[in-house]
Amino acid sequence: MLSALHGLSQSLDAYLVLAGVLFAIGSFGFLARRNAISMLMSIELMLNAVNLSIIAFGAFSTSLNVDASVIALIVMASAAAEATVGLAIVIAIYRNRKTPLVDEYDAMRQ
Amino acid sequence: MTGLAGLPLVSLVTFLPLVGAVIIAFLPSGRPQLVRYAALGVALLTCAVSIVLLVGFSAKDPAFQFVERADWIPMFGIQYKVGVDGLSMALVVLTTTLTAISILASFGPIQNRVKEYMISFLILEVGMTGVFVAMDLFLFYIFWELVLVPMYLIIGIWGGKNRIYATIKFVLYTLVGSLLMLVAILAAAFTFQASQGSWQNAFDVQTLAAYAQTGAFGGTFGFLAFGAFFLAFAIKVPMFPFHTWLPDAHVEAPTAGSVILAGVLLKLGGYGFIRFALPLFPEAAHTWAPAIIVLSLIGIIYGAIVALVQPDLKKLVAYSSVSHMGFVTLGIFVFQQQGLQGAILQMVNHGLITGALFLLVGVIYERTHDRTIAKMGGLGSKTPVYAAAFGFFVFASVGLPGLSGFVGEFLTLLGTFVANPIAATVATFVMIFAAGYLLWMFQRVAFGELSEFLRGLGDHLTDMKPIEAMTLVPLGALVVIFGLFPGLILDLVAGSVAATLNAVQQTAPVALGLWR
Amino acid sequence: MHLLPSLPFAVTEATPISFVDASMYPLLISLIPLLPILGFAFTALFGRRLMARWGRGAAEIVPVGTVIVVWVIALLVIVPALTHAEPFGEHGFETKLWTWIPAGSFQVDLGFHVDALTAVLLLVVTTIGMLVHVYSIGYMAHDPGTWRFFAYLNLFMFSMLVLVLASSWVLVFGGWELVGLSSYSLIGFWYHKRSAALAAKKAFIVNRVGDVGFALGIMAIFVNTGTMNIQDSIAKLIETPAAALTIPLPVVALLVFAGAMGKSAQFPLHVWLPDAMEGPTPVSALIHAATMVNAGVYLVARANPLFAHAQEAMVVVAAIGIFTAIFAASIAFTQTDIKRVLAYSTLSQLGYMFAALGVGAYAAAIFHLMTHGFFKGLLFLGSGSVIHAVHEEQDMNRMGALWRKIPITHWTMLVGTIAIAGIPPLAGFFSKDEILGEAFKFAWFDGLAIGYVVWGVGLVVAMMTAFYMWRLMGKTFYGESRVDPHVEPRIHESPWQMTLPLVLLAIPSIALGMVLGLPLGDSMLSRWLEPVFKESEAFLYGEGRAYQLFGIDGYLILASVAVATIGLVAGWMLFGFFRTRGRRSTVEAITNANGATRFLYRASLNKWWFDDLNDLLFIRIGGRVAAFLWWFDRTIVDGAVNGVGFVTRDAGGGLRRIQTGRVQNYALGIAIGLLVMAGSFLLIVGQPR
Amino acid sequence: MTLPETIPFLGFGWDDLLFMTLAGVMVGAALLVVVMKDIIRCGLAMIVCFAALAGLYVLAGATVVAAAQVLVYIGAISVLVLFAIMLTQTKSGPGSLVFQTQAFPAAIAAAILAVLIAIVVAATDWPEAASRVPTSAVDLAKTLFSDYVLPFEVVSVLLLAAVVGGVFLAKRERGGND
Amino acid sequence: MTTSDLVLLAPFVVAILLAAAILVIDFIAPGRTVAALVVTFVGLTLVGAMVVVTGQHPGTAFRGGYVVDELTTFLDLLFLSIVALTMAFAPDYLEGRGLPVAEFAAVLVFAMSGAMLIAGSADLLVLFLGLELMVLPGYMLAGYHKTDGYSTEGAIKYFLLGSFSSAIFLFGLSFVWGITGTTSIAGVSAYLTQVVTGTGPLSPGLGLGLAFLMTGVAFKIAAVPFHYWTPDAYQGSPTPVTGYLSVGPKIGAFALIIRLFGDTLGPLAAEWNIVIVVLAALTMTLGNLVALTQDNVKRMLAYSSIAHTGYMLVGFAAYGAGQIQGLEGLLYYGAAYTFMNLGAFAVIAALQKRLGVTSNLSTFAGLIRREPALAILMTLFLLSLTGIPPTAGFFGKFYVILAAVQAGSVQHNGWLTGLAVLAVLNAAAAAFYYLRVVVYMFMRDPQGELPSLQHGRLVWAGLAVATVLTVALGLFPGVLLGIVEHAAEAVTQLAG
């Protein structure tokens, strides 16, 4: 019955599900973690999930094949840019608040 | 056709106060007296122009006159179109006159921030006149809303101690109604556009009215749209049960504010019914009429009864307004000539008489800084002239024949009787209550020995000053003139009345009747 | 047999008499109401200054002068109108000033109509009005507000004249309200007196109750006929078949009668009149005895065809009239305030008039209106003189034995008393007897039972009237003096301005009956008024009936004279004449009696508790209702409005809580939103297309 | 010697095995990233995860992307993150609680999300789900500089902007606090 | 890439160069505010010129990746004016707090370039990048006052949630792309048309993708329930930034919506329109209700901006229901909202020039005494926000509601009519909190007399422009209407 797994790596669904799972994990991290940086990392996970799905799509269609890689690269770059800004902001607020725990940043509410 | 010497007179009447306001804005606020006289000058000039208009107006022809039009937002066929027919004419003159008087009446009472006050007042006049002359729904709506702002400031800045509550209540309440009306306006305009395939004249009142004659605004749509209009106007009038903003607003507003509020603002509602609601939705009007008549009757009696027990002079007059304006809506919705003419007459008279009553209350308030009836008494001996003037307008308000109040009320009642005797009978009983609350109030204020409270004031309690008398004399004169020659107004508005009536097809009178 | 044959108009067949050219009449008629209003305006505006500057005389000259002029002009109009001279003819002359209310089909002229009926009223109003003005000069000699008083009097003259002259219902209503106003101002003339202020208000409001009916009646008339002109509308009303009328005729008639009840203080709207005595006595004489209170009678007489053609209405009128008559008389028995006694007697007499109208004795009613106007005016002015003499004391228990001190007043009042009592040949006898006789015959010949009732009760009332009038005389002028000793020495007869009118009024009180009431059955007055009433009378009685002096009418005369005499004698027994004998005991015996008598006594004393009833109904209960409604307005109506506001704001207050300030919460919110969004999209996509 | 087509006893191909291994590693590492207490370890776990992901890219034939993945993520971003961690760790270490109070609902939401995606993926019949084709670097370069030149340029601008802002925010205020 | 491509892209390029230039200037002469400002405004005018010029010859570039049409031109000009106005009243505020103006300008211009890219993009990928380029600088600006706890807190909240939503957006994008096989808007649109006409399958995957896209976008325009970041970010940010954030990214995001859902998903309108309706209803209502109870004017305006998003969505829903007027209304509303809202924030910023002045209501107590001019202008802007004629705000509302009513009566679409009614009821409720500020300014006495401030010429100039436009757009909408009309047509052409 394990042979049911045969050709798993040949199926787009597998990759996409994987991507979905990764995305879900990332979002869980984002919702659950308190530390700003952990949340940042979670976001990175989600972006990677996106990339994975893009690559997967590309891998299984001749027409999209090349475009997939290109898009993935571009997404990566933008992710990098986001990370830069994000970390800068984290550092800035850490200077003010002396804590990386986001749920303690609730001076403004309601 | 524009004005006599090719002048755009209507626009002149409408926007002259705006010009004045701008000029006043540049006067030094350090010199209130200058500002006051400037404002008065502008108001009088406007009044004069409106008189010129009246003179040039031919009551013979029922059509709109002095019409000026220019494309404004062609994309929607929105135009700047103004003109006057008899109805507008009467109310415009009423507006300009009362504004001038109110400004004069503010000389004494308003001591701080005179400049802002006068500017607000003049802008208010622009709005009110505009509503009466606008012949384009969009334009009308703009003026309609424009009225809110200055009134909001006048009550809110120069009002009594509870002014902010009152003014916000006033604005919000009015706004709810008028915004729904906006939706209805758009719907109507669009229905027209959809049928014509173009926006040409889609907001033009006459065009739409003519279009409505084809029954286009019937059915559920008409019913709902009329409902929206009704809400807007009923709140302004105000009809029971939408009247509760009025006592608060009146009590808090400065004297002149109350005068204009009662004298003109309430008329916007009645005018709206006649000019817009009926011609645009004749079918729905008939459907709604019974309900509206019942509400009016309740308002008439209820307002009077509640007025009986008011401890505060202004509140009493405010509730009397509810009662009196009930006649207006009653007269309108019996779809009957005498009723409608009476309603219009009643609007004018109520403007003059209630305005005067508020002025008189203001006079006493100036001296006592109190309006509690219980504290008054015996003014007859201390300030005879004041008491006499008060008495005069009280009886005018009671509806004494020979003074203007009577004719309007009687015609309204008569019209109602023709349409529906039962309703008329109910309404007529207000004659008793009106006499009740007014005479009781007058007795407690003017008769008897001078009260402790007033005696305490000593020499502060002076009789009327000339300037105060000057504000009242014209009103009194008009009350007498219109009492003896109501024809002056009736003939003026006859045309509009006829037009409105055959717009609503004076067919089936309301079917509550006993003998119908 | 004619008395005073020299009198120009005392000729049997009314030969037309006219003093001026016909074209003058419009002007003259218009001047009659116009002058008084001008007088009012002038006095109201300048009277105060004139009085301060040149004394009261300066303030009085204009108003009094005006009224005298008006009286003269009025005579110029009255005589030809009564004698049916051109342009008046039988149906009167109408003149129009301008169209008052032009409202499409509803056209109201501001115009005047003068016929015999109008003329009679004009005669009463202007004559008594003039005399009262003169009298007031003396009576108000010490009042600081004289100018105001005369201004009001002129205003009243104007209003009353408009009322009687008006050619259209609406204008009648106008005068109707205006006399209400002037009566209000005059009752409340001493406004610092709370009782006066209250009485004035009460008078106006109670009148308004009747006016509601009148107003509705007018509207009904318009709906039925489409015209407001009195003559035309009446003509239309009676010729239109009942079925074709929107509003049934009886309803119309009764609505109009409601107005009359208010003005003429008929039960149950009688409550205002006694209180109205708070006003200065000349006012009571003029307005509340001689003129205004007759307006109701005039109105019904004017509208007589309406009633004639609506028998139900007639019955109601008669019933209410005669009931008021006896009801008021019963109260007059025990009142001690001299003016109140007269007031109740006025009520009672007005009741007579309505009873007469109710049984179709229109001419008789008007006749009584005239005679009563004069002798009641006389009595009131006399009482005023008495009050004046005893220094503003009105309680008869503090008078007595005055007849020597103020002889003129005494003798004139005695004339008045005998006149009202109905002793021939004084005026009262003729009019009252005619009423009773007509009532009886109405039942006898036309078989309407109400006639017997009116006659029977009428007789009783006649007796009572004679009795309480003598009681008044006795308590005031005879017996031993109960006057305050300090005042006693200073009692004096009134000045000539006051006594002269008394004398002038005494003359018609004596003679008027003989002048107008003879020959019996075909009197001068009835001939004058014949055109006004002939239609109705024809409708009611068919062909006229021969007058049988030595038949039924004779017995009726005897009956009424008999009861009047009995009443007088009874009064004499109890309240004496010139000299006192020990009769007080009997009076006390009655006042202290037990059982029914006691009840009746107390009922009469407390005016059958009517004021208390009104107080309960309108002040207490009504006040509660109003207070409740106000509470309702603030709490329910306004509460709802504010409620919406509060709810909205609180909703906002609640919603803002979801903004916790914690990113993760926000994120979770977004995530859930995402899930919902995804779900809904999948659903939408899932839909078959 | 050559390997058999399918792995004995297991019955599926080698690359299937490879796929499963990488996937397992990746998911495991990802989970560690979001659940571990010590944030530094989280950072390291993230690196592992990214590496596994690179492996998957290779498996999917996108070698260039895989390379980029190694360079950008492992080489740059992760390091950046680690630096940030160092900078922001108070001596006391991370707050006692790793998780938000709402961790549980968050977990549920995430689970639902995963399931949802899975179902959708399963339910969708993807266009031309043929067999994988490897990507040639040359074509990639061609495409990048022909079709995708605008995005490419924009990305550079994006990075520039990010750097400018990042520098401004992160640099200490002269005389500023801390 | 050809020269023609570059010509069409010129405005964008110039904007980037401008940003660079500003940085260079600042590098050469640090702290020379004036120089930086001069460069900025000169540059902006230049960009404006370019926009107008390129706007003359519409066309597509980069193989359909970038398009210049009336919509692009309109939006570009709008963004330009937004940035210009922001720059007009920012310096006073920034210098008071020792914050460098040059960097601010540079970052702002970057953001603008991003927005411009969105406006012109005809390709999903470009769209995404434009979005990133617009919001990343936004994050920085939010945290620009980095020594201030609130500013940074706002920034991090904005950033975290923002990137979360970007990820979601991207995920959706990948799915859509994976299924349709193209990133070009026209392509996707064509594919969807097939789907609608039934020649192509509509798969769940696509639905999911759309959902994710929609979520991402809804977040950017701060539609309920994705609005959470707005109040905190707005309140925390330095006031000029708040002003910018409240209009710039919002309009940008709406540009995104129009490009994405207007063009791309036009064919699927039937599917997603109901969602838009619900979003609109929720957004207006919640925004207004919560705003009722706010005492901090900035925060209040944040919620009000949520509400205004709702009104714009009404217009968009009407468009979705097939009324082109809806789109026109939306655009008009955008313009109107820009000027009145920026004006309001300009006033607040001007007041906060004095350090330590909070944006609480109490700040406004008796303003008419201290700063009559500012008070009157503020009143004008607030009235416009309320929608009282004759102001821009009124005509904006008028327009979208008209569209909704039309949609309602044309398609007998009860939803839209209901939406219109709800909208006006909201407007009425909104009056309460706007007028509350007026109450404070006119009807309350100031606590503690402060000397009135000196405001820079720039501020006055900016206010003047905002005022004039607020009034003009209300009184003479005709001018703008034409442009808006064409812009809207352009959208439909591109889609069809």
Short mmCIF file of N, CA, C and O in Angstrom, two decimals, chain A residues 54-79:
data_model
loop_
_atom_site.label_atom_id
_atom_site.label_comp_id
_atom_site.label_asym_id
_atom_site.label_seq_id
_atom_site.Cartn_x
_atom_site.Cartn_y
_atom_site.Cartn_z
N ILE A 54 4.68 28.50 -6.54
CA ILE A 54 5.00 29.04 -7.88
C ILE A 54 5.89 28.06 -8.63
O ILE A 54 5.60 27.63 -9.75
N ILE A 55 6.96 27.66 -7.96
CA ILE A 55 7.88 26.72 -8.61
C ILE A 55 7.13 25.48 -9.06
O ILE A 55 7.27 24.99 -10.18
N ALA A 56 6.27 25.01 -8.16
CA ALA A 56 5.54 23.78 -8.48
C ALA A 56 4.75 23.99 -9.77
O ALA A 56 4.85 23.20 -10.71
N PHE A 57 4.01 25.11 -9.80
CA PHE A 57 3.23 25.37 -11.01
C PHE A 57 4.15 25.34 -12.22
O PHE A 57 3.87 24.70 -13.25
N GLY A 58 5.28 26.02 -12.08
CA GLY A 58 6.19 26.07 -13.22
C GLY A 58 6.67 24.68 -13.61
O GLY A 58 6.70 24.32 -14.78
N ALA A 59 6.97 23.92 -12.58
CA ALA A 59 7.59 22.62 -12.86
C ALA A 59 6.65 21.74 -13.67
O ALA A 59 7.10 20.89 -14.43
N PHE A 60 5.37 21.94 -13.51
CA PHE A 60 4.45 21.03 -14.17
C PHE A 60 3.80 21.62 -15.42
O PHE A 60 2.80 21.13 -15.90
N SER A 61 4.32 22.77 -15.88
CA SER A 61 3.78 23.25 -17.15
C SER A 61 4.90 23.84 -17.98
O SER A 61 5.67 24.68 -17.47
N THR A 62 4.99 23.39 -19.17
CA THR A 62 6.10 23.85 -20.01
C THR A 62 6.02 25.36 -20.22
O THR A 62 7.02 26.05 -20.19
N SER A 63 4.80 25.85 -20.38
CA SER A 63 4.70 27.27 -20.73
C SER A 63 5.11 28.14 -19.56
O SER A 63 5.73 29.18 -19.72
N LEU A 64 4.79 27.69 -18.37
CA LEU A 64 5.08 28.54 -17.21
C LEU A 64 6.47 28.30 -16.66
O LEU A 64 6.96 29.05 -15.82
N ASN A 65 7.09 27.24 -17.14
CA ASN A 65 8.33 26.77 -16.54
C ASN A 65 9.29 27.90 -16.22
O ASN A 65 9.63 28.15 -15.07
N VAL A 66 9.68 28.64 -17.22
CA VAL A 66 10.71 29.65 -17.00
C VAL A 66 10.16 30.80 -16.17
O VAL A 66 10.75 31.21 -15.17
N ASP A 67 8.99 31.25 -16.54
CA ASP A 67 8.39 32.36 -15.82
C ASP A 67 8.37 32.07 -14.33
O ASP A 67 8.71 32.92 -13.50
N ALA A 68 8.05 30.82 -13.98
CA ALA A 68 7.97 30.47 -12.57
C ALA A 68 9.25 30.86 -11.86
O ALA A 68 9.24 31.60 -10.88
N SER A 69 10.35 30.42 -12.42
CA SER A 69 11.61 30.72 -11.75
C SER A 69 11.79 32.23 -11.61
O SER A 69 12.14 32.75 -10.55
N VAL A 70 11.51 32.94 -12.69
CA VAL A 70 11.71 34.39 -12.64
C VAL A 70 10.87 35.01 -11.52
O VAL A 70 11.37 35.71 -10.64
N ILE A 71 9.59 34.64 -11.55
CA ILE A 71 8.70 35.21 -10.52
C ILE A 71 9.21 34.86 -9.14
O ILE A 71 9.32 35.70 -8.25
N ALA A 72 9.62 33.63 -8.98
CA ALA A 72 10.11 33.20 -7.68
C ALA A 72 11.27 34.10 -7.25
O ALA A 72 11.30 34.61 -6.13
N LEU A 73 12.18 34.33 -8.19
CA LEU A 73 13.32 35.19 -7.85
C LEU A 73 12.84 36.56 -7.39
O LEU A 73 13.25 37.10 -6.36
N ILE A 74 11.90 37.11 -8.17
CA ILE A 74 11.44 38.45 -7.84
C ILE A 74 10.79 38.47 -6.46
O ILE A 74 11.07 39.34 -5.61
N VAL A 75 9.99 37.44 -6.21
CA VAL A 75 9.34 37.37 -4.89
C VAL A 75 10.41 37.33 -3.81
O VAL A 75 10.37 38.06 -2.82
N MET A 76 11.41 36.52 -4.05
CA MET A 76 12.50 36.43 -3.07
C MET A 76 13.06 37.81 -2.77
O MET A 76 13.18 38.24 -1.63
N ALA A 77 13.34 38.53 -3.85
CA ALA A 77 13.95 39.84 -3.67
C ALA A 77 13.05 40.74 -2.83
O ALA A 77 13.48 41.35 -1.84
N SER A 78 11.79 40.73 -3.20
CA SER A 78 10.89 41.63 -2.44
C SER A 78 10.82 41.17 -0.99
O SER A 78 10.80 41.98 -0.06
N ALA A 79 10.85 39.84 -0.79
CA ALA A 79 10.84 39.34 0.58
C ALA A 79 12.04 39.90 1.33
O ALA A 79 11.93 40.38 2.46
#
